[in-house]
């Protein structure tokens, strides 16, 4: 109810996945991206590794920021990682406005292709101001309340 018809049409026309070199970008998951499955941790990332041969998969949807590195059969979730040949990565960018990992700061990923590194960045912002704008926009109050908790 907050989007114009033109905005909604624009979003519907966007592809469900985007490939850039050896990276895949998808909102939810690599398998059935239109089904909006969630990836919360290294265990959930396993399906992403199985469904693409890309070295890096960037995703979001769960609003839980992490970098999962596949090292053989071992999976490790970390916040900064060099992008190394022979390794694969599932990178959840988190959320700038509605985090769900109990850290209320905005989360996003910086991918430095030249330096071959990905890093989750956290920054504070005016949570009270954002809460007031959410309520003023007529959105559900729960969206405003959860900002301070990061959940």
PDB file of C-alpha atoms in Angstrom:
ATOM      1  CA  UNK A   1       0.000   0.000   0.000  1.00  0.00           C
ATOM      2  CA  UNK A   2       3.019   2.322   0.235  1.00  0.00           C
ATOM      3  CA  UNK A   3       4.208   1.887  -3.363  1.00  0.00           C
ATOM      4  CA  UNK A   4       2.802   3.574  -6.423  1.00  0.00           C
ATOM      5  CA  UNK A   5       1.669   1.319  -9.236  1.00  0.00           C
ATOM      6  CA  UNK A   6       4.670   2.506 -11.239  1.00  0.00           C
ATOM      7  CA  UNK A   7       7.051   1.549  -8.414  1.00  0.00           C
ATOM      8  CA  UNK A   8       5.451  -1.893  -8.053  1.00  0.00           C
ATOM      9  CA  UNK A   9       5.653  -2.497 -11.821  1.00  0.00           C
ATOM     10  CA  UNK A  10       9.324  -1.510 -11.810  1.00  0.00           C
ATOM     11  CA  UNK A  11      10.103  -4.002  -9.038  1.00  0.00           C
ATOM     12  CA  UNK A  12       8.113  -6.799 -10.727  1.00  0.00           C
ATOM     13  CA  UNK A  13      10.111  -6.249 -13.929  1.00  0.00           C
ATOM     14  CA  UNK A  14      13.459  -6.811 -12.173  1.00  0.00           C
ATOM     15  CA  UNK A  15      15.121 -10.195 -12.646  1.00  0.00           C
ATOM     16  CA  UNK A  16      15.103 -12.638  -9.723  1.00  0.00           C
ATOM     17  CA  UNK A  17      18.863 -13.182 -10.115  1.00  0.00           C
ATOM     18  CA  UNK A  18      21.776 -11.190 -11.499  1.00  0.00           C
ATOM     19  CA  UNK A  19      25.133 -12.607 -12.549  1.00  0.00           C
ATOM     20  CA  UNK A  20      28.251 -10.434 -12.502  1.00  0.00           C
ATOM     21  CA  UNK A  21      31.403 -12.335 -13.380  1.00  0.00           C
ATOM     22  CA  UNK A  22      31.688 -15.216 -10.920  1.00  0.00           C
ATOM     23  CA  UNK A  23      29.159 -13.670  -8.521  1.00  0.00           C
ATOM     24  CA  UNK A  24      25.450 -14.307  -8.280  1.00  0.00           C
ATOM     25  CA  UNK A  25      23.085 -11.801  -6.679  1.00  0.00           C
ATOM     26  CA  UNK A  26      19.680 -12.945  -5.459  1.00  0.00           C
ATOM     27  CA  UNK A  27      17.286 -11.526  -2.900  1.00  0.00           C
ATOM     28  CA  UNK A  28      16.408 -14.771  -1.131  1.00  0.00           C
ATOM     29  CA  UNK A  29      18.018 -18.035  -2.286  1.00  0.00           C
ATOM     30  CA  UNK A  30      19.749 -19.456  -5.332  1.00  0.00           C
ATOM     31  CA  UNK A  31      17.219 -22.274  -5.554  1.00  0.00           C
ATOM     32  CA  UNK A  32      13.641 -21.159  -6.140  1.00  0.00           C
ATOM     33  CA  UNK A  33      14.367 -17.430  -5.701  1.00  0.00           C
ATOM     34  CA  UNK A  34      10.692 -16.680  -6.330  1.00  0.00           C
ATOM     35  CA  UNK A  35       9.714 -18.785  -3.272  1.00  0.00           C
ATOM     36  CA  UNK A  36      11.460 -16.376  -0.861  1.00  0.00           C
ATOM     37  CA  UNK A  37      13.222 -19.020   1.243  1.00  0.00           C
ATOM     38  CA  UNK A  38      15.358 -17.778   4.129  1.00  0.00           C
ATOM     39  CA  UNK A  39      19.106 -18.219   4.721  1.00  0.00           C
ATOM     40  CA  UNK A  40      19.930 -17.527   8.367  1.00  0.00           C
ATOM     41  CA  UNK A  41      23.281 -19.280   8.859  1.00  0.00           C
ATOM     42  CA  UNK A  42      25.969 -21.575   7.448  1.00  0.00           C
ATOM     43  CA  UNK A  43      23.629 -24.572   7.646  1.00  0.00           C
ATOM     44  CA  UNK A  44      21.024 -22.829   5.471  1.00  0.00           C
ATOM     45  CA  UNK A  45      23.757 -21.640   3.098  1.00  0.00           C
ATOM     46  CA  UNK A  46      24.463 -25.273   2.229  1.00  0.00           C
ATOM     47  CA  UNK A  47      21.560 -25.296  -0.235  1.00  0.00           C
ATOM     48  CA  UNK A  48      22.955 -22.196  -1.943  1.00  0.00           C
ATOM     49  CA  UNK A  49      26.330 -23.871  -2.413  1.00  0.00           C
ATOM     50  CA  UNK A  50      24.557 -26.903  -3.866  1.00  0.00           C
ATOM     51  CA  UNK A  51      22.427 -24.891  -6.303  1.00  0.00           C
ATOM     52  CA  UNK A  52      25.058 -22.722  -7.975  1.00  0.00           C
ATOM     53  CA  UNK A  53      28.596 -23.121  -9.188  1.00  0.00           C
ATOM     54  CA  UNK A  54      29.358 -19.406  -8.747  1.00  0.00           C
ATOM     55  CA  UNK A  55      32.217 -18.552  -6.414  1.00  0.00           C
ATOM     56  CA  UNK A  56      30.199 -15.902  -4.561  1.00  0.00           C
ATOM     57  CA  UNK A  57      26.486 -15.683  -3.880  1.00  0.00           C
ATOM     58  CA  UNK A  58      25.167 -12.438  -2.404  1.00  0.00           C
ATOM     59  CA  UNK A  59      21.735 -12.551  -0.819  1.00  0.00           C
ATOM     60  CA  UNK A  60      19.559 -10.997   1.859  1.00  0.00           C
ATOM     61  CA  UNK A  61      15.880 -11.489   2.724  1.00  0.00           C
ATOM     62  CA  UNK A  62      16.491 -12.887   6.227  1.00  0.00           C
ATOM     63  CA  UNK A  63      18.104  -9.587   7.326  1.00  0.00           C
ATOM     64  CA  UNK A  64      20.834 -11.568   9.129  1.00  0.00           C
ATOM     65  CA  UNK A  65      24.319 -10.464   8.054  1.00  0.00           C
ATOM     66  CA  UNK A  66      27.088 -13.063   7.655  1.00  0.00           C
ATOM     67  CA  UNK A  67      29.731 -14.376   5.304  1.00  0.00           C
ATOM     68  CA  UNK A  68      29.801 -18.150   4.973  1.00  0.00           C
ATOM     69  CA  UNK A  69      33.002 -19.608   3.585  1.00  0.00           C
ATOM     70  CA  UNK A  70      33.098 -23.141   2.224  1.00  0.00           C
ATOM     71  CA  UNK A  71      36.442 -24.746   2.966  1.00  0.00           C
ATOM     72  CA  UNK A  72      36.064 -28.258   1.659  1.00  0.00           C
ATOM     73  CA  UNK A  73      33.300 -29.760   3.793  1.00  0.00           C
ATOM     74  CA  UNK A  74      33.735 -27.164   6.552  1.00  0.00           C
ATOM     75  CA  UNK A  75      31.507 -24.076   6.725  1.00  0.00           C
ATOM     76  CA  UNK A  76      32.418 -21.014   8.748  1.00  0.00           C
ATOM     77  CA  UNK A  77      30.392 -17.817   9.269  1.00  0.00           C
ATOM     78  CA  UNK A  78      32.500 -14.656   9.673  1.00  0.00           C
ATOM     79  CA  UNK A  79      32.271 -10.865   9.167  1.00  0.00           C
ATOM     80  CA  UNK A  80      35.277 -10.191   6.896  1.00  0.00           C
ATOM     81  CA  UNK A  81      36.890 -12.473   4.382  1.00  0.00           C
ATOM     82  CA  UNK A  82      39.440 -12.380   1.621  1.00  0.00           C
ATOM     83  CA  UNK A  83      37.961 -13.824  -1.577  1.00  0.00           C
ATOM     84  CA  UNK A  84      40.340 -16.692  -2.307  1.00  0.00           C
ATOM     85  CA  UNK A  85      40.569 -18.882  -5.379  1.00  0.00           C
ATOM     86  CA  UNK A  86      39.296 -22.380  -4.672  1.00  0.00           C
ATOM     87  CA  UNK A  87      36.864 -21.225  -1.971  1.00  0.00           C
ATOM     88  CA  UNK A  88      33.163 -20.424  -2.285  1.00  0.00           C
ATOM     89  CA  UNK A  89      31.135 -17.842  -0.388  1.00  0.00           C
ATOM     90  CA  UNK A  90      27.538 -17.140   0.530  1.00  0.00           C
ATOM     91  CA  UNK A  91      27.290 -13.556   1.718  1.00  0.00           C
ATOM     92  CA  UNK A  92      24.156 -12.268   3.410  1.00  0.00           C
ATOM     93  CA  UNK A  93      24.202  -8.476   3.316  1.00  0.00           C
ATOM     94  CA  UNK A  94      21.930  -8.100   6.340  1.00  0.00           C
ATOM     95  CA  UNK A  95      19.672  -5.054   6.431  1.00  0.00           C
ATOM     96  CA  UNK A  96      20.085  -1.318   6.415  1.00  0.00           C
ATOM     97  CA  UNK A  97      16.637  -0.720   7.908  1.00  0.00           C
ATOM     98  CA  UNK A  98      15.178  -3.831   9.535  1.00  0.00           C
ATOM     99  CA  UNK A  99      17.951  -5.975  11.060  1.00  0.00           C
ATOM    100  CA  UNK A 100      16.970  -9.362  12.484  1.00  0.00           C
ATOM    101  CA  UNK A 101      20.240 -10.435  14.121  1.00  0.00           C
ATOM    102  CA  UNK A 102      19.843  -8.602  17.449  1.00  0.00           C
ATOM    103  CA  UNK A 103      22.195  -5.804  16.360  1.00  0.00           C
ATOM    104  CA  UNK A 104      20.127  -2.665  15.694  1.00  0.00           C
ATOM    105  CA  UNK A 105      22.802  -0.980  13.598  1.00  0.00           C
ATOM    106  CA  UNK A 106      22.452  -0.903   9.832  1.00  0.00           C
ATOM    107  CA  UNK A 107      24.316  -3.728   8.093  1.00  0.00           C
ATOM    108  CA  UNK A 108      25.592  -3.909   4.550  1.00  0.00           C
ATOM    109  CA  UNK A 109      28.401  -5.570   2.624  1.00  0.00           C
ATOM    110  CA  UNK A 110      31.297  -3.895   0.875  1.00  0.00           C
ATOM    111  CA  UNK A 111      32.706  -6.086  -1.862  1.00  0.00           C
ATOM    112  CA  UNK A 112      36.067  -4.845  -3.059  1.00  0.00           C
ATOM    113  CA  UNK A 113      36.601  -6.760  -6.264  1.00  0.00           C
ATOM    114  CA  UNK A 114      40.069  -5.287  -6.851  1.00  0.00           C
ATOM    115  CA  UNK A 115      41.328  -6.188  -3.350  1.00  0.00           C
ATOM    116  CA  UNK A 116      39.359  -9.460  -3.400  1.00  0.00           C
ATOM    117  CA  UNK A 117      37.694  -8.909  -0.037  1.00  0.00           C
ATOM    118  CA  UNK A 118      34.153  -8.783   1.331  1.00  0.00           C
ATOM    119  CA  UNK A 119      33.290  -7.154   4.634  1.00  0.00           C
ATOM    120  CA  UNK A 120      30.117  -6.706   6.622  1.00  0.00           C
ATOM    121  CA  UNK A 121      29.916  -3.097   7.780  1.00  0.00           C
ATOM    122  CA  UNK A 122      27.798  -1.904  10.714  1.00  0.00           C
ATOM    123  CA  UNK A 123      26.830   1.710  11.265  1.00  0.00           C
ATOM    124  CA  UNK A 124      24.618   3.406  13.794  1.00  0.00           C
ATOM    125  CA  UNK A 125      21.800   5.677  12.695  1.00  0.00           C
ATOM    126  CA  UNK A 126      18.956   7.733  14.164  1.00  0.00           C
ATOM    127  CA  UNK A 127      16.716   4.851  15.231  1.00  0.00           C
ATOM    128  CA  UNK A 128      14.185   7.092  16.999  1.00  0.00           C
ATOM    129  CA  UNK A 129      13.876   9.238  13.874  1.00  0.00           C
ATOM    130  CA  UNK A 130      13.405   6.172  11.687  1.00  0.00           C
ATOM    131  CA  UNK A 131      10.776   4.830  14.092  1.00  0.00           C
ATOM    132  CA  UNK A 132       8.863   8.117  13.927  1.00  0.00           C
ATOM    133  CA  UNK A 133       8.931   8.075  10.103  1.00  0.00           C
ATOM    134  CA  UNK A 134       7.685   4.475  10.016  1.00  0.00           C
ATOM    135  CA  UNK A 135       4.718   5.340  12.228  1.00  0.00           C
ATOM    136  CA  UNK A 136       4.034   8.574  10.287  1.00  0.00           C
ATOM    137  CA  UNK A 137       3.965   6.581   7.038  1.00  0.00           C
ATOM    138  CA  UNK A 138       1.151   4.446   8.454  1.00  0.00           C
ATOM    139  CA  UNK A 139       3.218   1.261   8.515  1.00  0.00           C
ATOM    140  CA  UNK A 140       2.675  -1.350  11.252  1.00  0.00           C
ATOM    141  CA  UNK A 141       4.022  -0.097  14.612  1.00  0.00           C
ATOM    142  CA  UNK A 142       5.830  -3.420  15.090  1.00  0.00           C
ATOM    143  CA  UNK A 143       8.207  -2.421  12.281  1.00  0.00           C
ATOM    144  CA  UNK A 144       9.153   0.666  14.286  1.00  0.00           C
ATOM    145  CA  UNK A 145       9.385  -1.111  17.640  1.00  0.00           C
ATOM    146  CA  UNK A 146      11.706  -3.842  16.423  1.00  0.00           C
ATOM    147  CA  UNK A 147      14.333  -1.397  15.126  1.00  0.00           C
ATOM    148  CA  UNK A 148      15.763  -0.709  18.596  1.00  0.00           C
ATOM    149  CA  UNK A 149      16.034  -4.449  19.272  1.00  0.00           C
ATOM    150  CA  UNK A 150      17.432  -5.528  15.931  1.00  0.00           C
ATOM    151  CA  UNK A 151      14.921  -8.325  15.626  1.00  0.00           C
TER     152      UNK A 151
END
